[in-house]
Coordinates of C-alpha atoms and ligand atoms in Angstrom, one line a residue:
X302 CA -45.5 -103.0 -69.2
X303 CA -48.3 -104.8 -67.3
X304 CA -49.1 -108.2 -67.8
X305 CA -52.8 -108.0 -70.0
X306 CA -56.1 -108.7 -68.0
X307 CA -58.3 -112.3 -68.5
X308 CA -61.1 -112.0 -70.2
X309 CA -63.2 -112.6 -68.1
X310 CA -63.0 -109.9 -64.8
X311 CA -65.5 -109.6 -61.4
X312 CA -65.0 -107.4 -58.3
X313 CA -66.7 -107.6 -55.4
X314 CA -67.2 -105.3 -53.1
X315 CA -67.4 -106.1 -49.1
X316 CA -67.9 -104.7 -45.6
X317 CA -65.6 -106.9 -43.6
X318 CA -62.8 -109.5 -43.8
X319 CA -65.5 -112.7 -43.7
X320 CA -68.3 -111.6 -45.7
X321 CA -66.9 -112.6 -49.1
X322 CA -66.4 -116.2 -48.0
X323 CA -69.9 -116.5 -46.4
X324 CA -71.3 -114.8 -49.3
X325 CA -69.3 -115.8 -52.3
X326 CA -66.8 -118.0 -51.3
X327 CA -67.9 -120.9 -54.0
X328 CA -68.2 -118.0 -57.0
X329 CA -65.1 -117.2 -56.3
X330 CA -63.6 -120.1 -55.9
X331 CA -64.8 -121.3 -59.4
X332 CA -64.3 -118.3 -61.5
X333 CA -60.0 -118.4 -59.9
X334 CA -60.1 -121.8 -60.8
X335 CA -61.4 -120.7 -64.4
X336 CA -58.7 -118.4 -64.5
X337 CA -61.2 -114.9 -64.2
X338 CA -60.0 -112.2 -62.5
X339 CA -61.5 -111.6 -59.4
X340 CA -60.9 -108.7 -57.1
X341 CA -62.0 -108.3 -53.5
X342 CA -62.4 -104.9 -52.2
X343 CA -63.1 -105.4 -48.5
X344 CA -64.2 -101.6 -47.0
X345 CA -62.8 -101.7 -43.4
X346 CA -60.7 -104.4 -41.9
X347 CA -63.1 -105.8 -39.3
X348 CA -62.1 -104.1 -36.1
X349 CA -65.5 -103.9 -33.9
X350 CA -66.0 -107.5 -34.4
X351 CA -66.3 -110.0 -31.8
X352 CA -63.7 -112.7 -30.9
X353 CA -64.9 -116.7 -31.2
X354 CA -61.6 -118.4 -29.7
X355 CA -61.2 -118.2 -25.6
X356 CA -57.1 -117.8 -26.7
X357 CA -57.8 -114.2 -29.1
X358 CA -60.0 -112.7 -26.8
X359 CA -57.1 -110.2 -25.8
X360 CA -57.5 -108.7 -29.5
X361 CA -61.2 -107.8 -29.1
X362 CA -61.4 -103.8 -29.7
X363 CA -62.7 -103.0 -25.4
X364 CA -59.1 -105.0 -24.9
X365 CA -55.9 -104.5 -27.4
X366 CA -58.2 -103.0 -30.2
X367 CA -55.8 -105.3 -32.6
X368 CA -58.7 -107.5 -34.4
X369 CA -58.3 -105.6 -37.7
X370 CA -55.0 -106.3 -38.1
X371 CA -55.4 -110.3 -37.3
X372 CA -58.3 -110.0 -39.4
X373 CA -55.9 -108.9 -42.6
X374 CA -54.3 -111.9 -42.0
X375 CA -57.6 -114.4 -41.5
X376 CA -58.5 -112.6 -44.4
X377 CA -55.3 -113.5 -46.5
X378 CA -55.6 -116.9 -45.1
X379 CA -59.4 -117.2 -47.1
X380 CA -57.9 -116.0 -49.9
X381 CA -55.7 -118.6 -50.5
X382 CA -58.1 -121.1 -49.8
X383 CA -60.5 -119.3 -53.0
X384 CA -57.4 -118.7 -54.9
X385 CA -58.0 -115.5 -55.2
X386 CA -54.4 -113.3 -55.3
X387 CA -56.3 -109.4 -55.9
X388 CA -57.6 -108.7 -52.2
X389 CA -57.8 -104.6 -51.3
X390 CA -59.2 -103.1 -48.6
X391 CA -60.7 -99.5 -50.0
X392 CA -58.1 -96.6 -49.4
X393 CA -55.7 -99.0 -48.0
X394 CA -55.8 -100.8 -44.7
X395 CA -57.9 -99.1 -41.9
X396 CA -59.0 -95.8 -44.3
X397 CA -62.4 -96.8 -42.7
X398 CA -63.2 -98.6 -39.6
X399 CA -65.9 -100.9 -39.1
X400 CA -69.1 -99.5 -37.7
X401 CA -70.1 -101.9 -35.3
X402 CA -73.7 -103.1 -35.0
X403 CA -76.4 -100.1 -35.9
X404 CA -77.2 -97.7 -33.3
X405 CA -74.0 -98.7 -31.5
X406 CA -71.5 -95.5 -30.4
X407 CA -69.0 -97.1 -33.0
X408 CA -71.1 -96.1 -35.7
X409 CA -70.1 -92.2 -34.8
X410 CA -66.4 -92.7 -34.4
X411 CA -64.0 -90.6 -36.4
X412 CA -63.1 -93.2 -39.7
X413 CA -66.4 -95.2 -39.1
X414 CA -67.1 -96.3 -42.3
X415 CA -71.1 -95.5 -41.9
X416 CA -69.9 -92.2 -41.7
X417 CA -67.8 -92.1 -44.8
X418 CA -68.7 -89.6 -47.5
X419 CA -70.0 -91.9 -49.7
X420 CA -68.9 -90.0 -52.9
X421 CA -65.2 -89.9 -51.9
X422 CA -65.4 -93.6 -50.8
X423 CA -67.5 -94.1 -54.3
X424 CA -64.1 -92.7 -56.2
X425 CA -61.5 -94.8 -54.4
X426 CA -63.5 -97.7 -56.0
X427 CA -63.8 -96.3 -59.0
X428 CA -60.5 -96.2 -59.7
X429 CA -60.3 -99.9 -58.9
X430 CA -63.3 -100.5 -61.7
X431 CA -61.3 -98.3 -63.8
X432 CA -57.8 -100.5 -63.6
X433 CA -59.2 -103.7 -63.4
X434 CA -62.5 -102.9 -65.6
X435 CA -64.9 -105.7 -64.5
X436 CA -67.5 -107.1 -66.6
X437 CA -69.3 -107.9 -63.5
X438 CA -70.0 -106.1 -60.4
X439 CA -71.0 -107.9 -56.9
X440 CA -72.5 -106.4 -53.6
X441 CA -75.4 -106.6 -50.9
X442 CA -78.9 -105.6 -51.2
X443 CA -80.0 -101.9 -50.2
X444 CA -80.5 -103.0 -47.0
X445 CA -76.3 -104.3 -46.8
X446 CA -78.2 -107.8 -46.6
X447 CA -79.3 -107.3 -42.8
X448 CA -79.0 -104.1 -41.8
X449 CA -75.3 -103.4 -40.6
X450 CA -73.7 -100.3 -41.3
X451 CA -70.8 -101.2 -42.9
X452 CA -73.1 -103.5 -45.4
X453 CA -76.0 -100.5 -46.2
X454 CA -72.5 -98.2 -46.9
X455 CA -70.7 -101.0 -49.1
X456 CA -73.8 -101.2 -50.9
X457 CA -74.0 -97.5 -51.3
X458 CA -70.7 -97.2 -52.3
X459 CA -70.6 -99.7 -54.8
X460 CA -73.2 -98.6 -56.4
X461 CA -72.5 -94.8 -56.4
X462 CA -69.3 -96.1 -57.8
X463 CA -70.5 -98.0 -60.8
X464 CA -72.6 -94.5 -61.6
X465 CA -69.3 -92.9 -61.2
X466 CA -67.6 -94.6 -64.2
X467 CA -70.9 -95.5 -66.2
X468 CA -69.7 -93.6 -69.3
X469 CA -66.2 -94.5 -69.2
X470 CA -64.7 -97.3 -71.3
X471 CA -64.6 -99.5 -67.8
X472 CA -68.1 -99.5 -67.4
X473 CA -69.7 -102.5 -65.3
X474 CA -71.9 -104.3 -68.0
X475 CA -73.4 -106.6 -64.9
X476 CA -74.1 -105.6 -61.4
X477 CA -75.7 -108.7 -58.8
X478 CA -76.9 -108.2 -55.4
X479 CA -76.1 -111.4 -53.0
X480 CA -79.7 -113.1 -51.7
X481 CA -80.8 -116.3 -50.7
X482 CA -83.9 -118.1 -52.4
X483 CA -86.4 -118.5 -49.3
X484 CA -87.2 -122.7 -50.9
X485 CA -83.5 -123.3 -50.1
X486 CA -82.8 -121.1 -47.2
X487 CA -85.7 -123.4 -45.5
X488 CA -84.0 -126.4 -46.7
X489 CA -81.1 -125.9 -45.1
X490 CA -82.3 -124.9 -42.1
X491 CA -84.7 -128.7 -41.8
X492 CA -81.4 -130.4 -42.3
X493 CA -79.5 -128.4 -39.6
X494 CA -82.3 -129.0 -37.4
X495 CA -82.3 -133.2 -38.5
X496 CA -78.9 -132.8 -37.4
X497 CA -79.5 -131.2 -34.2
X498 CA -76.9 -130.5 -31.2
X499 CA -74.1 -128.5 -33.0
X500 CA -74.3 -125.4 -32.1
X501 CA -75.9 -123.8 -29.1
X502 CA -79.0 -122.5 -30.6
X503 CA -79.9 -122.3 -34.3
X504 CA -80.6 -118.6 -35.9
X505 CA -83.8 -117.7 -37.6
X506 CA -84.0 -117.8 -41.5
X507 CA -84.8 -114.1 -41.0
X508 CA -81.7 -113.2 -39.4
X509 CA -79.8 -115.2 -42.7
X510 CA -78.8 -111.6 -45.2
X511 CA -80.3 -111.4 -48.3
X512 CA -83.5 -113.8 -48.3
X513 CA -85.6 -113.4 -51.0
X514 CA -88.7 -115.0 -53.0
X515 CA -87.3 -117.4 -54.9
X516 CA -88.7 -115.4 -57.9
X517 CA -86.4 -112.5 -57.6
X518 CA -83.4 -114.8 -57.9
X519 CA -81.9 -114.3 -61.3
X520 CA -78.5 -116.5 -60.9
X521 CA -78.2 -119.4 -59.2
X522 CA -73.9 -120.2 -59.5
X523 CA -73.6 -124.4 -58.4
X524 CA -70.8 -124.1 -56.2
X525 CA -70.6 -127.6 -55.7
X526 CA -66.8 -128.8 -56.2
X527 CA -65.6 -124.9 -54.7
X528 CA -67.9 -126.2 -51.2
X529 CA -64.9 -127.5 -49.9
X530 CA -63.2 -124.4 -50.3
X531 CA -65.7 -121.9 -49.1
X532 CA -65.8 -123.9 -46.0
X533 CA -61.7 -123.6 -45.7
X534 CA -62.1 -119.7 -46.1
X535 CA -64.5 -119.5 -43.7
X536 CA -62.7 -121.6 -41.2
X537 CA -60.0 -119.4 -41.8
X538 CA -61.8 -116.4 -40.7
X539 CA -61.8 -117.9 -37.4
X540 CA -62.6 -115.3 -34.9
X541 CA -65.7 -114.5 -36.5
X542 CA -67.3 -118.2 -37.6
X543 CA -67.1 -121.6 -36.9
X544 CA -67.9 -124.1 -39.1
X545 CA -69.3 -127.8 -38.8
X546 CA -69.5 -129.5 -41.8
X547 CA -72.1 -128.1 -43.9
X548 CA -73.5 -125.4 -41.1
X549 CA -71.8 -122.7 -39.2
X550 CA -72.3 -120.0 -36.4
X551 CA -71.1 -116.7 -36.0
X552 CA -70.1 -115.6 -32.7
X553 CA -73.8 -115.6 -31.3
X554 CA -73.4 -119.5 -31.7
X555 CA -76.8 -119.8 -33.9
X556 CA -76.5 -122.7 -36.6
X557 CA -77.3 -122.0 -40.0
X558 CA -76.5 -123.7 -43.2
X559 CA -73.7 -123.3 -45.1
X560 CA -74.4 -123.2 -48.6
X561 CA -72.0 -124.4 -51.4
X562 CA -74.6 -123.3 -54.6
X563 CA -74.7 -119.3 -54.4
X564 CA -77.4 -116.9 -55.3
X565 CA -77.7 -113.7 -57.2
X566 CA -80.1 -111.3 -58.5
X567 CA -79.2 -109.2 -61.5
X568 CA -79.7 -105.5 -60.8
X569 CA -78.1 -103.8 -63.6
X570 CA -77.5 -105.2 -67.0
X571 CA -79.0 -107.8 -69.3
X572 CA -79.7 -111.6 -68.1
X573 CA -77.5 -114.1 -70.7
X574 CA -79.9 -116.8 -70.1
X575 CA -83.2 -117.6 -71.8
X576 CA -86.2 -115.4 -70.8
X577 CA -87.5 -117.2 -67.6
X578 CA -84.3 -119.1 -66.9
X579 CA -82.1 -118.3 -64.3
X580 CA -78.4 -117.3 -65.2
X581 CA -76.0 -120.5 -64.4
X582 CA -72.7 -118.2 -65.4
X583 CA -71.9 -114.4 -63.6
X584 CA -70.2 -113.7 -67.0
X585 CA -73.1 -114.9 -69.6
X586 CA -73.9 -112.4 -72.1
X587 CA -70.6 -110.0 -71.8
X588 CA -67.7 -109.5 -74.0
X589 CA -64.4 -109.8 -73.3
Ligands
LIG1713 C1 -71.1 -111.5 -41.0 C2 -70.8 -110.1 -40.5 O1 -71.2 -109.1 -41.1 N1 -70.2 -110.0 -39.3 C3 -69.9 -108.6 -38.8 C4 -70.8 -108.4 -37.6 O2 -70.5 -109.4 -36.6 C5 -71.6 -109.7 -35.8 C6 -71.7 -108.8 -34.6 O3 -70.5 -108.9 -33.9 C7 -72.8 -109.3 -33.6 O4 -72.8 -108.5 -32.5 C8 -72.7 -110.8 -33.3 O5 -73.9 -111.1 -32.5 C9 -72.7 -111.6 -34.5 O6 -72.5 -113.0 -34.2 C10 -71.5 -111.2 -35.4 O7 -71.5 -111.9 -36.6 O8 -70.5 -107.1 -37.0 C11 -69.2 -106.9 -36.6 C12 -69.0 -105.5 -36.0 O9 -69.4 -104.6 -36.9 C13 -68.2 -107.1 -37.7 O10 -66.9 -107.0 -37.3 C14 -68.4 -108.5 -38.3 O11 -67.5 -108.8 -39.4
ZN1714 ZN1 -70.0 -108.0 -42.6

């Protein structure tokens, strides 16, 4: 007989081994501590990606094609980090590759995740929600955040998924899209340039996924003593980002901040804060 769940239960649902530590790596960091179940569901296992350190370069997909599987372990690696013990990737490791950039030749290639029917993806991970039934439900914006493949078809997936099992005992009572508040996007960004030097160029607060008016925000989750370990996670994902105390860059070298409070907007379900307020607590307003 299985052990019972927590109470309290979120899954979220990514493109690539990295994402969840840039996105959520604070939220999920705290709820672990709080002893919540959280699941990870990461949808390919990173393989197109490029390669940061001189010394991994030979992994890069044009060269040994073996980043996914150094990837599963970065990814692993984060994991402990968050505390987080339930990591997937969705139909096992490789089912779907990663996409590469849009409009790239990737996006065509035989287990390309952008070209994955998305109602047969949809019911792999619905048959996550329906063992693990989450309260709550996290994943990217329409547009995957910024417009990459794999993030557009996680989205998709996710949310064809929560239809899926909508009338079923497991139903998601919450669903949150990541975004960043433009007010503290912009703050960031007039420290990192105060602190200039780090990193060869800085990126644009356009090119950051997921900024939004701050009005649209509808959770704002202060990751404050969980900073630490979202920047440990992210180090560990160390092919794909380097971090410098509270900024990082990608492997285009553009600085941008790295942010320990973490922001959602609620796109299904009801708010459990005050009318006006914004939620301080993913799991306000559900039951057990
Ligand atoms: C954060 C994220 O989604 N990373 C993806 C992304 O990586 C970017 C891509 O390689 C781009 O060409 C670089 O300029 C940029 O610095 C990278 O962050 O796309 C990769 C390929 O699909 C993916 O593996 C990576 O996880
Ligand atoms: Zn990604």
């Amino acid at each position: 007989m299985s052990a019972p769940l927590p109470d309290r239960r979120m899954l979220l649902v990514h493109a690539h081994p990295d994402d969840e530590s840039i996105n959520n790596g604070a939220t999920m960091a705290r709820y672990a501590a709080e002893g919540a179940l959280v699941t990870l569901v990461t949808c390919t296992l990173g393989e197109e990606g490029e390669v940061i350190p001189p010394g991994l370069a030979h992994l890069a997909p044009d060269r040994e094609d073996r980043l996914g599987e150094y990837r599963i372990g970065e990814l692993a690696a984060a994991m402990a980090e968050l505390g987080v013990t339930d990591h997937r990737f969705l139909g096992g490791p490789g089912r779907y590759r990663d996409s590469g950039m849009m409009g790239l030749p990737q996006n065509d290639a035989p287990r390309a995740f952008w070209g994955a029917d998305v109602d047969e993806a949809a019911g792999l991970l619905a048959d996550v929600i329906r063992e693990v039934r989450p309260q709550v439900l996290v994943t990217y914006d329409e547009n995957g955040g910024y417009g990459h493949p794999d993030h557009i078809q996680a989205h998709r997936v996710a949310m064809r998924a929560v239809e899926l099992t909508a009338d079923e005992p497991c139903a998601v009572a919450k669903v949150y899209w990541n975004c960043v508040p433009r007010s503290v996007l912009d703050a960031g960004f007039d420290r990192l340039r105060a602190a200039d030097g780090l990193f060869p160029g800085i990126a644009s607060p356009d090119d950051v996924p997921g900024v939004i008016d701050d009005a649209l925000v509808t959770a704002r989750i202060d990751g404050g003593p969980y900073t630490a370990a979202k920047a440990a996670a992210m180090k560990a994902h160390a092919t794909q980002i380097a971090v410098d105390g509270p900024f990082f860059a990608l492997s285009n070298d553009l600085g941008q901040p790295l942010l320990g409070t973490e922001y959602y907007r609620l796109v299904r379900g009801a708010s459990g804060a005050p009318a006006g307020e914004l939620e301080s607590d993913l799991f306000a307003g559900v039951a057990a």
